XYZ file of C-alpha atoms in Angstrom:
416
model
C 35.140 -1.231 2.280
C 31.937 0.659 3.045
C 30.354 2.532 0.120
C 30.940 6.258 0.017
C 28.205 8.415 1.465
C 25.954 10.081 -1.089
C 26.318 13.427 0.628
C 22.568 13.939 0.272
C 20.762 15.086 3.387
C 17.427 16.649 4.257
C 16.214 18.563 7.284
C 12.580 17.665 7.958
C 10.186 19.521 10.227
C 7.368 17.463 11.747
C 3.908 18.645 12.675
C 0.683 17.127 13.978
C -2.466 17.403 11.882
C -5.943 16.212 12.844
C -7.312 13.131 11.103
C -10.168 14.921 9.400
C -10.714 15.133 5.651
C -11.810 18.759 5.670
C -8.761 19.648 7.753
C -6.561 17.811 5.264
C -8.131 19.551 2.272
C -7.946 22.983 3.919
C -4.295 22.505 4.810
C -3.326 21.308 1.344
C -5.190 24.207 -0.220
C -3.202 26.566 1.975
C 0.160 24.881 1.403
C -0.301 24.552 -2.368
C -1.657 28.057 -2.903
C 1.482 28.925 -4.897
C 1.704 25.491 -6.466
C 3.634 22.404 -5.462
C 3.426 18.628 -5.403
C 2.214 16.893 -2.260
C 2.308 13.232 -1.274
C -0.382 11.930 1.089
C 0.419 8.442 2.411
C -2.329 6.360 4.024
C -1.892 3.007 5.738
C -4.907 1.343 4.118
C -6.297 1.416 0.596
C -9.736 2.287 1.984
C -8.231 5.451 3.494
C -6.520 6.185 0.173
C -9.877 6.023 -1.598
C -11.650 8.141 1.032
C -8.994 10.856 0.974
C -8.703 10.903 -2.818
C -12.469 11.214 -3.283
C -12.624 14.122 -0.843
C -9.619 15.917 -2.317
C -10.955 15.561 -5.861
C -14.062 17.451 -4.809
C -11.827 20.311 -3.693
C -9.023 20.239 -6.287
C -10.563 18.421 -9.259
C -9.813 15.044 -10.811
C -6.817 16.254 -12.812
C -4.891 17.390 -9.718
C -5.351 14.246 -7.612
C -4.129 10.737 -8.426
C -3.775 7.545 -6.432
C -1.217 4.745 -6.112
C -1.677 1.543 -4.130
C -1.391 -2.230 -4.398
C -5.001 -2.873 -5.380
C -4.394 -2.402 -9.108
C -3.857 -5.218 -11.581
C -0.178 -5.807 -12.279
C -0.169 -4.109 -15.676
C -1.736 -0.968 -14.213
C 0.669 -0.942 -11.259
C 3.640 -0.985 -13.630
C 2.135 1.890 -15.582
C 1.407 3.791 -12.343
C 5.014 3.412 -11.198
C 6.301 4.552 -14.570
C 4.055 7.593 -14.488
C 5.168 8.511 -10.966
C 8.824 8.296 -11.965
C 8.278 10.302 -15.145
C 6.340 12.994 -13.281
C 7.932 13.208 -9.836
C 11.327 11.611 -10.355
C 14.814 13.067 -10.419
C 14.923 16.437 -12.218
C 17.837 15.080 -14.248
C 15.835 12.092 -15.469
C 12.296 13.415 -15.852
C 12.965 15.373 -19.081
C 14.758 12.350 -20.539
C 11.718 10.191 -19.720
C 9.440 12.602 -21.550
C 7.628 13.721 -18.414
C 7.084 17.091 -16.811
C 6.447 18.081 -13.209
C 2.981 19.618 -12.777
C 2.517 23.039 -11.247
C 0.172 21.594 -8.624
C -0.644 17.978 -7.890
C -1.515 15.632 -5.009
C -0.687 11.925 -5.004
C -2.627 9.875 -2.447
C -0.802 6.596 -1.965
C -0.457 3.564 0.242
C 2.815 1.973 1.328
C 3.790 1.289 -2.308
C 5.693 4.595 -2.363
C 7.868 3.756 0.649
C 10.597 1.965 -1.255
C 12.115 1.468 -4.691
C 10.588 4.572 -6.294
C 12.926 7.531 -6.743
C 10.194 10.130 -6.444
C 10.438 13.603 -4.947
C 7.661 15.737 -3.402
C 7.503 19.216 -1.917
C 5.242 18.302 1.016
C 4.433 15.046 2.816
C 1.335 14.139 4.803
C 1.602 10.675 6.326
C -0.380 8.386 8.574
C 1.586 7.401 11.634
C 3.613 4.231 10.918
C 6.439 2.263 12.549
C 9.488 4.495 12.668
C 11.506 2.769 9.926
C 8.616 2.958 7.479
C 7.841 6.544 8.376
C 11.464 7.489 7.740
C 11.264 5.733 4.374
C 8.296 7.929 3.523
C 10.218 11.020 4.564
C 12.852 9.927 2.059
C 10.379 10.922 -0.694
C 10.378 14.488 0.638
C 12.861 16.948 -0.990
C 14.733 13.910 -2.263
C 16.499 15.927 -4.944
C 17.936 19.404 -5.150
C 15.668 21.680 -7.170
C 17.712 24.814 -7.647
C 20.045 26.431 -5.149
C 18.588 25.977 -1.667
C 15.477 24.456 -3.305
C 14.664 27.786 -4.948
C 12.728 26.075 -7.745
C 10.126 24.862 -5.268
C 7.230 27.159 -4.251
C 8.468 29.601 -1.548
C 6.422 28.183 1.324
C 7.532 24.618 0.484
C 11.299 25.175 0.406
C 11.600 23.774 3.926
C 10.834 20.046 4.001
C 7.819 19.334 6.182
C 6.027 16.136 7.147
C 2.535 16.405 8.634
C 1.652 13.369 10.776
C -2.002 12.292 10.743
C -4.003 9.107 11.286
C -3.990 9.780 15.043
C -6.519 10.987 17.580
C -4.403 13.649 19.262
C -7.069 14.563 21.840
C -6.723 11.468 24.051
C -4.337 11.282 27.036
C -2.185 8.901 25.012
C -2.590 9.709 21.288
C -4.426 6.829 19.585
C -3.684 5.700 16.009
C -6.687 5.032 13.793
C -8.111 1.508 13.657
C -6.785 0.628 10.195
C -3.219 1.477 11.204
C -3.501 -0.559 14.408
C -4.841 -3.536 12.466
C -1.873 -3.535 10.087
C 1.003 -2.564 12.373
C -0.378 -3.165 15.915
C -0.366 -0.662 18.750
C 3.097 -1.178 20.168
C 5.253 -0.351 17.104
C 3.040 2.663 16.397
C 3.186 3.998 19.942
C 6.960 3.465 20.163
C 7.326 5.346 16.871
C 5.226 8.185 18.187
C 7.142 8.199 21.483
C 10.555 8.702 19.847
C 9.131 11.360 17.538
C 7.304 13.209 20.311
C 10.156 15.711 20.919
C 10.106 16.621 17.218
C 6.353 17.016 16.771
C 5.018 20.556 16.758
C 1.468 21.701 17.350
C 1.865 24.327 14.644
C 4.341 25.130 11.890
C 7.671 26.608 12.925
C 7.799 24.987 16.364
C 9.551 21.842 17.575
C 12.852 20.403 16.425
C 13.922 19.282 12.994
C 15.030 15.775 12.008
C 18.221 15.608 9.984
C 18.197 12.723 7.521
C 19.974 10.387 7.099
C 21.877 11.122 10.353
C 18.829 10.591 12.579
C 17.748 7.287 11.044
C 19.954 4.993 13.120
C 19.304 6.566 16.544
C 15.562 6.838 15.970
C 15.203 3.238 14.783
C 17.352 1.935 17.623
C 15.293 3.870 20.170
C 11.932 2.801 18.751
C 12.822 -0.892 18.522
C 14.939 -0.990 21.670
C 13.885 -1.824 25.211
C 14.593 1.537 26.836
C 11.711 3.615 28.153
C 10.581 6.257 25.671
C 7.765 8.770 25.700
C 6.101 10.809 28.440
C 5.492 9.249 31.851
C 1.728 9.225 31.360
C 2.139 6.995 28.297
C 3.987 4.200 30.080
C 1.012 2.155 31.293
C -0.509 2.124 27.800
C 2.852 1.272 26.253
C 3.352 -1.651 28.639
C -0.075 -3.102 27.830
C 0.687 -2.737 24.131
C 4.065 -4.455 24.603
C 2.465 -7.460 26.328
C -0.103 -7.774 23.525
C 2.649 -7.462 20.922
C 4.757 -10.162 22.592
C 1.739 -12.481 22.561
C 1.190 -11.768 18.888
C 4.831 -12.480 18.064
C 4.714 -15.752 20.010
C 1.586 -16.778 18.122
C 3.207 -15.994 14.784
C 6.290 -18.006 15.717
C 4.093 -20.935 16.665
C 2.271 -20.794 13.355
C 5.548 -20.570 11.441
C 6.898 -23.684 13.168
C 4.051 -25.691 11.606
C 5.643 -25.095 8.206
C 9.289 -25.758 9.020
C 11.121 -28.503 7.177
C 11.573 -31.654 9.207
C 14.989 -32.959 10.305
C 17.351 -34.044 7.544
C 16.944 -37.767 6.953
C 19.681 -40.344 6.699
C 21.287 -40.993 3.307
C 19.089 -43.226 1.177
C 15.874 -42.334 2.983
C 12.953 -41.046 0.827
C 11.965 -37.372 0.983
C 8.276 -38.265 1.343
C 6.791 -36.338 4.237
C 9.876 -34.166 4.746
C 7.817 -31.021 4.268
C 5.498 -31.712 7.151
C 3.059 -28.831 7.211
C 1.001 -29.102 10.354
C -2.162 -28.004 8.565
C -2.607 -31.094 6.419
C -2.828 -30.049 2.773
C -1.616 -26.512 3.411
C 1.160 -26.871 0.858
C -0.841 -27.885 -2.191
C -4.252 -26.229 -2.158
C -5.349 -22.638 -2.701
C -6.519 -22.341 0.871
C -3.334 -23.996 2.076
C -1.194 -21.582 0.107
C -3.138 -18.755 1.710
C -2.532 -20.135 5.187
C 1.237 -19.961 4.991
C 1.288 -16.228 4.281
C 1.471 -13.910 7.268
C -0.702 -11.404 5.476
C -4.335 -10.397 5.185
C -4.248 -10.277 1.406
C -4.051 -13.845 0.264
C -5.820 -14.777 -2.955
C -4.710 -13.698 -6.403
C -7.092 -13.551 -9.344
C -6.759 -12.779 -13.039
C -9.184 -10.070 -14.124
C -11.074 -10.043 -17.431
C -14.241 -8.349 -18.652
C -17.484 -10.080 -19.588
C -19.613 -7.991 -21.918
C -23.415 -7.966 -21.906
C -23.516 -10.523 -24.731
C -21.301 -12.924 -22.760
C -18.126 -12.223 -24.739
C -14.928 -12.242 -22.669
C -12.259 -9.644 -23.375
C -9.049 -8.349 -21.904
C -9.472 -5.208 -19.801
C -10.502 -2.400 -22.166
C -8.014 0.295 -21.106
C -4.803 -1.724 -21.448
C -2.450 0.070 -23.818
C -0.261 -1.061 -26.717
C -3.116 -2.845 -28.530
C -3.777 -5.094 -25.555
C -7.132 -3.767 -24.371
C -10.583 -5.063 -25.271
C -9.318 -8.120 -27.162
C -11.774 -11.002 -27.498
C -10.871 -14.141 -25.534
C -11.930 -17.629 -26.694
C -13.749 -19.859 -24.196
C -13.904 -23.048 -26.250
C -10.130 -23.349 -26.629
C -6.926 -22.200 -24.974
C -6.251 -18.538 -25.829
C -3.245 -17.859 -28.055
C -0.103 -17.246 -26.023
C -0.169 -13.495 -26.632
C -3.722 -13.189 -25.292
C -2.977 -15.504 -22.366
C 0.015 -13.392 -21.374
C -2.130 -10.249 -21.429
C -4.637 -11.926 -19.102
C -1.798 -13.089 -16.855
C -0.565 -9.486 -16.626
C -3.959 -8.529 -15.187
C -3.328 -10.320 -11.894
C -4.815 -8.730 -8.785
C -4.472 -9.711 -5.138
C -7.803 -9.604 -3.335
C -7.890 -7.531 -0.132
C -8.478 -8.554 3.462
C -12.274 -8.747 3.213
C -11.951 -11.974 1.255
C -9.730 -13.828 3.717
C -10.928 -12.494 7.072
C -12.042 -15.974 8.206
C -11.667 -19.528 6.950
C -15.387 -19.578 6.130
C -15.147 -16.450 3.985
C -12.017 -17.749 2.274
C -13.746 -21.019 1.410
C -16.758 -19.147 0.036
C -14.587 -16.887 -2.117
C -12.679 -19.831 -3.578
C -15.891 -21.761 -4.232
C -17.522 -18.831 -6.049
C -14.452 -18.158 -8.162
C -13.967 -21.827 -9.031
C -17.624 -22.038 -10.107
C -16.714 -19.688 -12.978
C -13.902 -21.933 -14.192
C -13.432 -22.097 -17.974
C -12.453 -25.742 -18.739
C -10.609 -24.833 -21.947
C -8.305 -22.598 -19.896
C -7.286 -25.469 -17.620
C -5.521 -27.552 -20.237
C -1.788 -27.972 -20.702
C -2.009 -25.764 -23.797
C -3.196 -22.895 -21.568
C -0.154 -22.994 -19.300
C -0.330 -19.233 -18.625
C -3.842 -19.589 -17.191
C -4.275 -23.160 -15.955
C -4.969 -23.344 -12.244
C -5.608 -19.608 -11.897
C -8.755 -18.076 -10.429
C -10.583 -15.699 -12.769
C -12.565 -12.638 -11.692
C -15.106 -11.475 -14.271
C -16.040 -7.787 -14.392
C -19.231 -6.799 -16.188
C -19.484 -4.105 -18.856
C -19.439 -1.480 -16.075
C -16.343 -3.089 -14.530
C -18.286 -4.334 -11.516
C -18.634 -7.750 -9.945
C -20.049 -9.437 -6.838
C -18.099 -11.817 -4.637
C -18.908 -13.342 -1.234
C -21.375 -10.629 -0.262
C -19.316 -7.702 -1.570
C -19.639 -5.452 -4.579
C -16.374 -4.910 -6.439
C -15.738 -1.980 -8.759
C -12.573 -1.456 -10.741
C -11.537 1.741 -12.474
C -8.281 2.735 -14.070
C -8.137 5.811 -11.862
C -8.811 4.156 -8.488
C -8.073 0.455 -8.892
C -10.278 -1.964 -6.958
C -12.919 -0.613 -4.595
C -14.848 -2.973 -2.336
C -18.197 -2.355 -0.614
C -20.711 -4.520 1.197
C -23.676 -5.561 -0.961
C -26.834 -3.704 -0.038
């Protein structure tokens, strides 16, 4: 028996907005003039950082926060908890000890698409494949706040999603480079094509999308084979489809290299059964990176090295876990080792863009190995790569400067 429908539905109005930071700030200032909570979703962490920095200049640090995957695990858990306590269900927020701010902007990456029961008054989103974009819309007016949303600011009582991350001036609208790198042209253009009838040039025009009723037809249209979009888009869409098919074929070919071999006869040894076509791809750090169909590949544990050489846990960690001294001549006690293990961070695409860069990153990280942490007594840490931040929470790795802050997570810039 199918589960009963929740009965929850939202009518969402879509609108184009130029991909310009001043335009974004001006529009949010206008929309939030009477208060309200806005969610700005970007497809890359770099775009999250750029937008957040610009919006903080306009609205102040207290009214802008960020959420993305480039935080250490302990901070990500705390970020999620804070989002739920601040922007969660109105029935649960008071119980969690949180309160909804009068005005606030969360700039986030894809981490808000799923699993978090958060609710915003206004959504600004980079163009994304249709299923993911609909997931983001699910964070818009997710809960009833008074009769007919009367507890929301008057101008935000109608759910609106502003689509950005697109150059709207070209004959066929062109998604920004970062979005194309992550999702590829074809899924983005198909998403835009099925949404084209709903997109308005200005507020109050166009058609509305009724969720969840529209989810199935929109997803089927975007991922189907039928022609969608204006006639003048078709040549560009066909070129994108051919490129996407080639990409999919390449990915399938790579995946076949890691398939299990045929089942052997009874009594035969299992040696060689896992026949990875890339030699030692199943038992080295680089090999483990190769089997992931992702740009972010290497995970590190992050600790701080003070000016005097002392190693400590990250200073801001709560519950008496921050700034604790770590031994280097012996395995850390289990409690300290677990705190370090909770400071895991996956390095971004810059550090795995090519095999040469990946090898350099691994070599530099392994050069900082602490022998006492590689023993069987240090089972929480043995075999892990360690990233050391200095007293200013900065580091250098493979030609990049890394900076970590509790507010922004990891930021990466080319060394000067």
